[in-house]
């Protein structure tokens, strides 16, 4: 079988016990729902605990064997990627199930759904399965890795669920957070149970909720998602891909560039008293979480890895002090524009659903992108996806360019980090 040929449903193929890049892919377009990749680590058909579920709200397994890398869109083909290092899968685990769930529709509306297993860093396809014939299914087990006589194999599964990620997860033993379906509390007069209490308190159930902002639905209220207090983490992660010329492009190969790209996550803020400023690495203006501006920038990351990336934190306990916050990103060094950069922005409130969105492909020579505008609307913070690439005029800094575009009205001086 050729490396890129689709396997028949139910068939299997050997795979190397190595770091594998699992790409769940589909073709995007008007009316096509978003999809999300996930993985479950199983012992005898069930997870050991909710920690054995790797997905967008729990992006890395404690063993380091699996991590969710996130999405990229290249020419209308979207891929959501999991890195599965089979050499690091714990000996007790006998299967790793690889699934996809549809967000805002069914897989009957998702064209060209596939799962492609590649050796990480080499680009060689070792197994591929094209899933066809979907109708009302909202989740699919696309494939699985399983142990056989000391080695690993991949099986093309193609089993659909009409109950979404929730149905799929509970089928494998995950406890899903469903407050509206919680059992009624026992009456106060009920006698105490006679069986011994459990050894440890149960872990908090897994939250499956999330919000994806799009051009069609670009904004969301934080309070409606439960994000009214605590810390909100803003994460930017990215992947840089350059296409080879000539034969390489025809073969569809891509190669990751060196990680010398340095992106800086920044925030312009305006507080309720009218004071304005910027939080950024330049000039060591890292801000503060517990005093104005109640925004703090973490350290610098040059890899774009999903576990780290660029992060800043907003203290929602002081949201009454915010008038508006503009989150933006600049290229400090390593590239001249955002072309060939596939980035995802995720805002994760301590209490409430995560909010994420992808950046569109950049078609202009832009070194600065406005990501999200957070506005205080009568005490409720509204997050708006901007995803707006800006092109500075000659001699104008990226920061000043963002200021002009959004009417902040600050005085700028050159800075270094």
CSV table of C-alpha atoms in Angstrom, one decimal:
chain,number,residue,atom,x,y,z
A,1,UNK,CA,0.0,0.0,0.0
A,2,UNK,CA,1.4,3.4,-0.9
A,3,UNK,CA,2.1,5.8,2.0
A,4,UNK,CA,-0.7,8.2,1.1
A,5,UNK,CA,-3.3,5.6,0.1
A,6,UNK,CA,-6.4,5.4,2.3
A,7,UNK,CA,-6.8,2.2,4.3
A,8,UNK,CA,-10.0,0.2,4.1
A,9,UNK,CA,-12.3,0.5,7.1
A,10,UNK,CA,-11.4,-2.2,9.7
A,11,UNK,CA,-7.9,-2.8,8.3
A,12,UNK,CA,-4.7,-2.3,10.2
A,13,UNK,CA,-1.1,-1.4,9.6
A,14,UNK,CA,2.1,-1.5,11.7
A,15,UNK,CA,3.4,1.9,12.9
A,16,UNK,CA,6.8,2.7,14.4
A,17,UNK,CA,7.1,3.0,18.2
A,18,UNK,CA,8.0,6.7,17.9
A,19,UNK,CA,6.6,10.2,18.0
A,20,UNK,CA,3.8,10.3,15.5
A,21,UNK,CA,1.9,13.3,14.2
A,22,UNK,CA,-1.8,12.5,14.0
A,23,UNK,CA,-3.6,15.0,11.7
A,24,UNK,CA,-7.4,15.0,11.6
A,25,UNK,CA,-8.2,16.9,8.4
A,26,UNK,CA,-11.2,18.2,6.5
A,27,UNK,CA,-12.1,20.8,3.9
A,28,UNK,CA,-13.6,24.0,5.3
A,29,UNK,CA,-16.1,26.3,3.6
A,30,UNK,CA,-19.5,28.0,4.1
A,31,UNK,CA,-21.7,26.0,6.4
A,32,UNK,CA,-19.0,23.5,7.3
A,33,UNK,CA,-18.9,23.0,11.1
A,34,UNK,CA,-15.6,23.2,13.0
A,35,UNK,CA,-14.1,19.8,14.2
A,36,UNK,CA,-11.9,18.9,17.1
A,37,UNK,CA,-9.4,16.0,17.5
A,38,UNK,CA,-9.2,14.1,20.8
A,39,UNK,CA,-7.5,11.0,22.1
A,40,UNK,CA,-8.4,8.5,24.9
A,41,UNK,CA,-5.8,6.2,26.6
A,42,UNK,CA,-7.6,2.9,27.5
A,43,UNK,CA,-7.0,-0.1,29.7
A,44,UNK,CA,-9.4,-2.9,28.8
A,45,UNK,CA,-11.7,-0.5,26.9
A,46,UNK,CA,-12.0,2.2,29.5
A,47,UNK,CA,-10.0,5.2,30.7
A,48,UNK,CA,-8.4,4.8,34.2
A,49,UNK,CA,-9.6,8.4,35.0
A,50,UNK,CA,-10.7,11.6,33.3
A,51,UNK,CA,-7.0,12.5,33.0
A,52,UNK,CA,-6.7,9.9,30.2
A,53,UNK,CA,-8.7,12.1,27.9
A,54,UNK,CA,-6.6,14.6,25.8
A,55,UNK,CA,-8.7,17.3,24.0
A,56,UNK,CA,-8.9,21.1,23.6
A,57,UNK,CA,-9.7,21.7,27.3
A,58,UNK,CA,-7.0,19.2,28.6
A,59,UNK,CA,-4.3,19.5,25.9
A,60,UNK,CA,-1.6,17.3,27.4
A,61,UNK,CA,-1.4,13.9,29.1
A,62,UNK,CA,0.6,13.7,32.4
A,63,UNK,CA,2.8,11.0,30.9
A,64,UNK,CA,4.0,13.3,28.1
A,65,UNK,CA,2.9,10.7,25.6
A,66,UNK,CA,0.1,12.7,24.0
A,67,UNK,CA,-0.5,16.4,23.4
A,68,UNK,CA,-3.0,18.4,21.4
A,69,UNK,CA,-1.3,20.9,19.2
A,70,UNK,CA,-4.2,22.7,17.7
A,71,UNK,CA,-5.5,23.7,14.2
A,72,UNK,CA,-4.0,25.2,11.1
A,73,UNK,CA,-5.7,26.1,7.9
A,74,UNK,CA,-3.7,25.8,4.6
A,75,UNK,CA,-5.6,26.7,1.5
A,76,UNK,CA,-9.0,25.8,2.9
A,77,UNK,CA,-7.8,22.4,4.2
A,78,UNK,CA,-8.0,22.4,8.1
A,79,UNK,CA,-6.0,20.0,10.2
A,80,UNK,CA,-6.3,19.5,14.0
A,81,UNK,CA,-3.1,17.8,15.2
A,82,UNK,CA,-2.3,15.4,18.1
A,83,UNK,CA,1.3,14.4,18.8
A,84,UNK,CA,1.3,10.8,20.0
A,85,UNK,CA,4.7,9.5,21.2
A,86,UNK,CA,4.1,5.7,21.4
A,87,UNK,CA,7.5,5.1,23.1
A,88,UNK,CA,6.1,7.1,26.1
A,89,UNK,CA,2.7,5.5,26.4
A,90,UNK,CA,2.6,3.8,29.8
A,91,UNK,CA,2.8,-0.1,29.7
A,92,UNK,CA,-0.7,-0.4,31.3
A,93,UNK,CA,-2.3,1.3,28.3
A,94,UNK,CA,-3.2,-1.1,25.5
A,95,UNK,CA,-5.2,1.2,23.2
A,96,UNK,CA,-5.1,4.9,22.2
A,97,UNK,CA,-8.4,5.9,20.6
A,98,UNK,CA,-8.3,8.8,18.1
A,99,UNK,CA,-11.5,10.7,17.6
A,100,UNK,CA,-13.0,13.8,16.1
A,101,UNK,CA,-16.1,15.8,17.2
A,102,UNK,CA,-18.1,18.3,15.2
A,103,UNK,CA,-18.8,21.7,16.7
A,104,UNK,CA,-22.0,23.3,15.4
A,105,UNK,CA,-23.2,20.6,13.0
A,106,UNK,CA,-22.8,17.0,12.0
A,107,UNK,CA,-20.1,15.2,10.0
A,108,UNK,CA,-22.5,14.9,7.1
A,109,UNK,CA,-21.7,18.6,6.5
A,110,UNK,CA,-17.9,18.0,6.8
A,111,UNK,CA,-16.3,17.2,3.4
A,112,UNK,CA,-13.1,15.1,3.0
A,113,UNK,CA,-12.7,13.9,6.6
A,114,UNK,CA,-9.5,12.0,7.1
A,115,UNK,CA,-7.0,10.9,9.7
A,116,UNK,CA,-3.3,10.9,8.6
A,117,UNK,CA,-0.5,9.4,10.8
A,118,UNK,CA,2.9,10.7,10.1
A,119,UNK,CA,6.3,10.4,11.7
A,120,UNK,CA,6.9,13.6,13.5
A,121,UNK,CA,9.6,15.7,11.9
A,122,UNK,CA,9.9,13.5,8.8
A,123,UNK,CA,6.6,14.2,7.1
A,124,UNK,CA,6.2,10.5,5.9
A,125,UNK,CA,2.7,9.2,6.1
A,126,UNK,CA,2.7,5.7,7.8
A,127,UNK,CA,-1.1,5.3,7.8
A,128,UNK,CA,-4.1,7.1,6.4
A,129,UNK,CA,-7.9,6.6,6.6
A,130,UNK,CA,-10.5,8.6,4.7
A,131,UNK,CA,-13.9,8.5,6.5
A,132,UNK,CA,-16.8,8.6,4.1
A,133,UNK,CA,-20.6,8.2,4.3
A,134,UNK,CA,-21.3,10.3,7.4
A,135,UNK,CA,-24.8,11.7,7.9
A,136,UNK,CA,-26.1,12.7,11.4
A,137,UNK,CA,-23.0,11.7,13.4
A,138,UNK,CA,-21.5,14.5,15.6
A,139,UNK,CA,-18.4,12.4,16.7
A,140,UNK,CA,-16.3,9.7,15.1
A,141,UNK,CA,-13.7,7.3,16.3
A,142,UNK,CA,-11.5,7.5,13.2
A,143,UNK,CA,-8.7,5.2,14.3
A,144,UNK,CA,-6.8,3.7,17.1
A,145,UNK,CA,-3.3,2.6,18.1
A,146,UNK,CA,-3.2,-0.8,19.8
A,147,UNK,CA,-0.4,-3.1,21.1
A,148,UNK,CA,0.2,-6.4,19.4
A,149,UNK,CA,3.1,-8.7,20.4
A,150,UNK,CA,5.3,-5.9,21.8
A,151,UNK,CA,4.7,-3.6,18.8
A,152,UNK,CA,2.1,-1.0,17.8
A,153,UNK,CA,-0.5,-1.1,15.0
A,154,UNK,CA,-3.0,1.4,13.7
A,155,UNK,CA,-6.5,0.3,12.9
A,156,UNK,CA,-8.9,2.3,10.7
A,157,UNK,CA,-12.2,2.4,12.7
A,158,UNK,CA,-14.8,4.9,11.3
A,159,UNK,CA,-17.4,4.4,14.1
A,160,UNK,CA,-19.8,7.3,14.4
A,161,UNK,CA,-21.8,8.7,17.4
A,162,UNK,CA,-24.9,10.9,17.1
A,163,UNK,CA,-24.4,12.0,20.7
A,164,UNK,CA,-21.2,14.1,20.1
A,165,UNK,CA,-18.0,14.3,22.1
A,166,UNK,CA,-20.1,13.8,25.2
A,167,UNK,CA,-21.5,10.5,24.1
A,168,UNK,CA,-18.1,9.3,22.9
A,169,UNK,CA,-16.3,10.3,26.1
A,170,UNK,CA,-18.9,8.8,28.4
A,171,UNK,CA,-18.8,5.5,26.4
A,172,UNK,CA,-15.1,5.2,27.3
A,173,UNK,CA,-15.7,6.0,31.0
A,174,UNK,CA,-15.2,9.8,31.2
A,175,UNK,CA,-17.3,11.8,33.7
A,176,UNK,CA,-18.8,14.8,31.9
A,177,UNK,CA,-19.8,18.0,33.7
A,178,UNK,CA,-23.6,18.2,33.2
A,179,UNK,CA,-25.0,20.3,36.0
A,180,UNK,CA,-28.5,20.4,34.4
A,181,UNK,CA,-28.7,16.6,34.5
A,182,UNK,CA,-27.4,16.2,38.0
A,183,UNK,CA,-29.3,13.8,40.2
A,184,UNK,CA,-31.7,15.3,42.7
A,185,UNK,CA,-30.1,15.6,46.2
A,186,UNK,CA,-31.2,13.1,48.8
A,187,UNK,CA,-33.8,14.4,51.3
A,188,UNK,CA,-32.3,15.6,54.6
A,189,UNK,CA,-34.0,12.8,56.5
A,190,UNK,CA,-32.4,10.0,54.4
A,191,UNK,CA,-30.3,7.7,56.6
A,192,UNK,CA,-26.5,7.7,56.0
A,193,UNK,CA,-25.3,5.1,53.5
A,194,UNK,CA,-24.0,1.9,55.1
A,195,UNK,CA,-21.2,1.2,52.5
A,196,UNK,CA,-17.8,2.6,53.3
A,197,UNK,CA,-17.0,6.0,51.9
A,198,UNK,CA,-14.7,6.2,48.8
A,199,UNK,CA,-10.9,6.4,49.5
A,200,UNK,CA,-10.5,9.7,47.6
A,201,UNK,CA,-13.0,12.5,46.7
A,202,UNK,CA,-14.0,12.2,43.0
A,203,UNK,CA,-12.1,14.5,40.6
A,204,UNK,CA,-14.0,17.4,39.0
A,205,UNK,CA,-15.8,16.2,35.9
A,206,UNK,CA,-14.5,17.1,32.5
A,207,UNK,CA,-15.9,20.3,30.9
A,208,UNK,CA,-16.6,19.9,27.2
A,209,UNK,CA,-17.9,23.4,26.6
A,210,UNK,CA,-16.0,25.9,24.5
A,211,UNK,CA,-16.7,28.9,22.2
A,212,UNK,CA,-15.1,29.3,18.8
A,213,UNK,CA,-15.3,32.8,17.4
A,214,UNK,CA,-15.6,33.1,13.6
A,215,UNK,CA,-16.1,35.9,11.1
A,216,UNK,CA,-19.8,35.1,11.1
A,217,UNK,CA,-20.0,35.0,15.0
A,218,UNK,CA,-17.1,37.2,16.1
A,219,UNK,CA,-18.0,38.2,19.7
A,220,UNK,CA,-19.1,36.6,23.0
A,221,UNK,CA,-20.0,37.8,26.4
A,222,UNK,CA,-17.7,36.6,29.2
A,223,UNK,CA,-20.5,36.6,31.8
A,224,UNK,CA,-22.7,34.4,29.6
A,225,UNK,CA,-19.9,31.8,29.6
A,226,UNK,CA,-19.4,32.0,33.4
A,227,UNK,CA,-16.1,33.9,33.1
A,228,UNK,CA,-16.8,36.6,35.6
A,229,UNK,CA,-14.0,36.3,38.1
A,230,UNK,CA,-10.5,34.8,38.7
A,231,UNK,CA,-7.7,34.8,36.2
A,232,UNK,CA,-8.2,34.6,32.4
A,233,UNK,CA,-5.2,33.2,30.5
A,234,UNK,CA,-4.7,34.5,26.9
A,235,UNK,CA,-2.6,32.1,24.9
A,236,UNK,CA,-1.1,32.4,21.4
A,237,UNK,CA,0.4,29.4,19.8
A,238,UNK,CA,1.6,29.0,16.3
A,239,UNK,CA,3.2,26.8,13.7
A,240,UNK,CA,5.3,28.0,10.8
A,241,UNK,CA,5.1,26.0,7.6
A,242,UNK,CA,6.9,26.8,4.3
A,243,UNK,CA,6.1,24.8,1.2
A,244,UNK,CA,9.0,23.4,-0.8
A,245,UNK,CA,9.2,24.5,-4.4
A,246,UNK,CA,9.1,22.2,-7.4
A,247,UNK,CA,8.6,18.5,-6.7
A,248,UNK,CA,8.2,19.1,-3.0
A,249,UNK,CA,5.1,21.2,-3.5
A,250,UNK,CA,3.6,18.6,-5.9
A,251,UNK,CA,4.1,15.9,-3.3
A,252,UNK,CA,2.4,18.1,-0.7
A,253,UNK,CA,5.4,17.9,1.6
A,254,UNK,CA,6.0,20.7,4.1
A,255,UNK,CA,8.9,21.4,6.5
A,256,UNK,CA,8.9,23.3,9.7
A,257,UNK,CA,11.1,26.3,9.8
A,258,UNK,CA,13.7,26.8,12.6
A,259,UNK,CA,12.3,28.2,15.8
A,260,UNK,CA,14.1,31.5,15.5
A,261,UNK,CA,10.8,33.3,15.0
A,262,UNK,CA,10.1,35.6,18.0
A,263,UNK,CA,6.5,36.7,18.4
A,264,UNK,CA,5.5,39.1,21.2
A,265,UNK,CA,2.0,39.1,22.7
A,266,UNK,CA,1.0,42.6,23.8
A,267,UNK,CA,-2.0,44.4,25.2
A,268,UNK,CA,-3.1,48.0,24.9
A,269,UNK,CA,-5.3,49.0,27.9
A,270,UNK,CA,-7.6,51.8,28.8
A,271,UNK,CA,-8.9,51.9,32.4
A,272,UNK,CA,-12.1,53.3,33.8
A,273,UNK,CA,-10.2,56.4,35.2
A,274,UNK,CA,-9.0,57.2,31.6
A,275,UNK,CA,-5.4,56.0,32.1
A,276,UNK,CA,-3.9,54.2,29.1
A,277,UNK,CA,-0.8,52.0,28.6
A,278,UNK,CA,0.7,49.0,27.0
A,279,UNK,CA,1.8,45.6,28.4
A,280,UNK,CA,4.7,44.1,26.4
A,281,UNK,CA,8.1,42.6,26.6
A,282,UNK,CA,9.7,45.7,25.0
A,283,UNK,CA,10.9,48.0,27.8
A,284,UNK,CA,10.1,45.3,30.3
A,285,UNK,CA,6.5,46.6,30.6
A,286,UNK,CA,5.2,43.3,31.9
A,287,UNK,CA,2.3,44.8,33.8
A,288,UNK,CA,0.9,43.5,37.1
A,289,UNK,CA,-1.9,41.2,38.1
A,290,UNK,CA,-2.9,42.6,41.5
A,291,UNK,CA,-2.5,46.3,40.9
A,292,UNK,CA,-3.3,48.4,37.8
A,293,UNK,CA,-3.4,47.5,34.9
A,294,UNK,CA,-4.4,44.0,36.4
A,295,UNK,CA,-2.9,42.5,33.2
A,296,UNK,CA,0.4,40.6,33.4
A,297,UNK,CA,2.6,39.2,30.5
A,298,UNK,CA,4.4,35.9,31.1
A,299,UNK,CA,8.0,35.3,29.9
A,300,UNK,CA,9.0,35.0,26.2
A,301,UNK,CA,8.6,31.8,24.2
A,302,UNK,CA,10.1,31.3,20.8
A,303,UNK,CA,8.6,27.9,19.9
A,304,UNK,CA,4.9,28.4,19.7
A,305,UNK,CA,4.4,25.1,21.5
A,306,UNK,CA,0.8,24.7,22.7
A,307,UNK,CA,1.9,23.8,26.2
A,308,UNK,CA,3.6,27.2,26.5
A,309,UNK,CA,3.4,29.7,23.6
A,310,UNK,CA,3.0,33.4,24.5
A,311,UNK,CA,0.7,34.0,27.4
A,312,UNK,CA,-0.7,36.9,29.3
A,313,UNK,CA,-3.2,36.9,32.2
A,314,UNK,CA,-6.1,39.3,32.9
A,315,UNK,CA,-7.4,39.5,36.4
A,316,UNK,CA,-11.2,39.4,36.1
A,317,UNK,CA,-11.6,40.1,39.8
A,318,UNK,CA,-10.9,43.7,38.9
A,319,UNK,CA,-13.0,43.9,35.7
A,320,UNK,CA,-14.7,47.1,36.8
A,321,UNK,CA,-11.4,48.9,36.2
A,322,UNK,CA,-11.3,48.0,32.5
A,323,UNK,CA,-12.7,50.2,29.8
A,324,UNK,CA,-11.1,48.3,26.9
A,325,UNK,CA,-8.2,45.9,26.3
A,326,UNK,CA,-6.7,45.2,22.8
A,327,UNK,CA,-4.7,42.0,22.6
A,328,UNK,CA,-2.2,42.1,19.7
A,329,UNK,CA,0.9,40.4,18.5
A,330,UNK,CA,4.1,41.7,16.8
A,331,UNK,CA,6.9,39.9,15.1
A,332,UNK,CA,10.1,40.9,17.0
A,333,UNK,CA,12.5,39.0,14.8
A,334,UNK,CA,12.7,35.9,12.5
A,335,UNK,CA,10.2,36.9,9.8
A,336,UNK,CA,9.0,40.0,8.0
A,337,UNK,CA,5.3,39.1,8.0
A,338,UNK,CA,2.7,36.6,9.3
A,339,UNK,CA,2.5,34.8,5.9
A,340,UNK,CA,2.9,31.0,6.4
A,341,UNK,CA,2.1,31.4,10.1
A,342,UNK,CA,-0.8,29.3,11.4
A,343,UNK,CA,-1.8,30.6,14.8
A,344,UNK,CA,-4.5,30.0,17.3
A,345,UNK,CA,-5.7,32.3,20.1
A,346,UNK,CA,-7.3,30.8,23.2
A,347,UNK,CA,-8.8,32.8,26.1
A,348,UNK,CA,-9.3,30.6,29.1
A,349,UNK,CA,-11.3,32.1,32.0
A,350,UNK,CA,-10.7,30.4,35.4
A,351,UNK,CA,-14.5,29.9,35.6
A,352,UNK,CA,-16.2,29.4,32.3
A,353,UNK,CA,-15.8,28.1,28.8
A,354,UNK,CA,-12.6,28.7,26.9
A,355,UNK,CA,-12.9,31.0,23.8
A,356,UNK,CA,-10.7,30.2,20.8
A,357,UNK,CA,-10.2,31.3,17.2
A,358,UNK,CA,-7.8,30.8,14.4
A,359,UNK,CA,-6.1,33.6,12.5
A,360,UNK,CA,-6.9,33.9,8.8
A,361,UNK,CA,-4.1,33.4,6.3
A,362,UNK,CA,-2.0,36.6,6.0
A,363,UNK,CA,-1.9,38.0,2.5
A,364,UNK,CA,-0.3,41.3,3.2
A,365,UNK,CA,3.3,42.3,4.4
A,366,UNK,CA,2.1,42.6,8.0
A,367,UNK,CA,4.4,42.4,11.1
A,368,UNK,CA,1.5,43.2,13.5
A,369,UNK,CA,-1.9,41.6,14.1
A,370,UNK,CA,-4.7,42.8,16.3
A,371,UNK,CA,-6.1,39.6,17.9
A,372,UNK,CA,-9.0,40.4,20.2
A,373,UNK,CA,-10.8,43.5,21.6
A,374,UNK,CA,-12.2,43.2,25.1
A,375,UNK,CA,-14.8,45.9,25.9
A,376,UNK,CA,-16.5,46.7,29.2
A,377,UNK,CA,-20.2,46.8,28.3
A,378,UNK,CA,-22.1,47.8,31.4
A,379,UNK,CA,-20.0,45.6,33.7
A,380,UNK,CA,-19.9,42.7,31.3
A,381,UNK,CA,-16.7,42.1,29.3
A,382,UNK,CA,-17.4,41.3,25.7
A,383,UNK,CA,-14.6,39.5,23.7
A,384,UNK,CA,-14.5,40.3,20.0
A,385,UNK,CA,-12.3,38.4,17.5
A,386,UNK,CA,-10.4,41.0,15.4
A,387,UNK,CA,-7.8,38.8,13.5
A,388,UNK,CA,-6.8,42.0,11.7
A,389,UNK,CA,-3.4,42.2,10.0
A,390,UNK,CA,-2.0,45.8,9.9
A,391,UNK,CA,0.7,47.2,7.6
A,392,UNK,CA,2.7,50.0,9.2
A,393,UNK,CA,3.6,53.0,7.1
A,394,UNK,CA,7.3,53.6,6.5
A,395,UNK,CA,9.1,54.4,9.7
A,396,UNK,CA,6.1,53.7,11.9
A,397,UNK,CA,6.4,51.1,14.6
A,398,UNK,CA,4.0,48.1,14.8
A,399,UNK,CA,2.8,49.4,18.3
A,400,UNK,CA,2.0,52.9,16.9
A,401,UNK,CA,0.3,51.3,13.9
A,402,UNK,CA,-2.1,49.4,16.3
A,403,UNK,CA,-2.6,52.6,18.3
A,404,UNK,CA,-3.6,54.6,15.2
A,405,UNK,CA,-6.0,51.8,13.9
A,406,UNK,CA,-7.9,51.7,17.2
A,407,UNK,CA,-7.6,55.3,18.3
A,408,UNK,CA,-5.7,54.8,21.6
A,409,UNK,CA,-3.9,58.1,21.4
A,410,UNK,CA,-0.6,57.3,23.2
A,411,UNK,CA,2.9,58.8,23.0
A,412,UNK,CA,5.5,56.2,21.9
A,413,UNK,CA,9.3,56.1,22.3
A,414,UNK,CA,11.6,53.4,21.0
A,415,UNK,CA,12.1,50.4,23.3
A,416,UNK,CA,14.2,47.2,23.5
A,417,UNK,CA,13.9,43.9,25.4
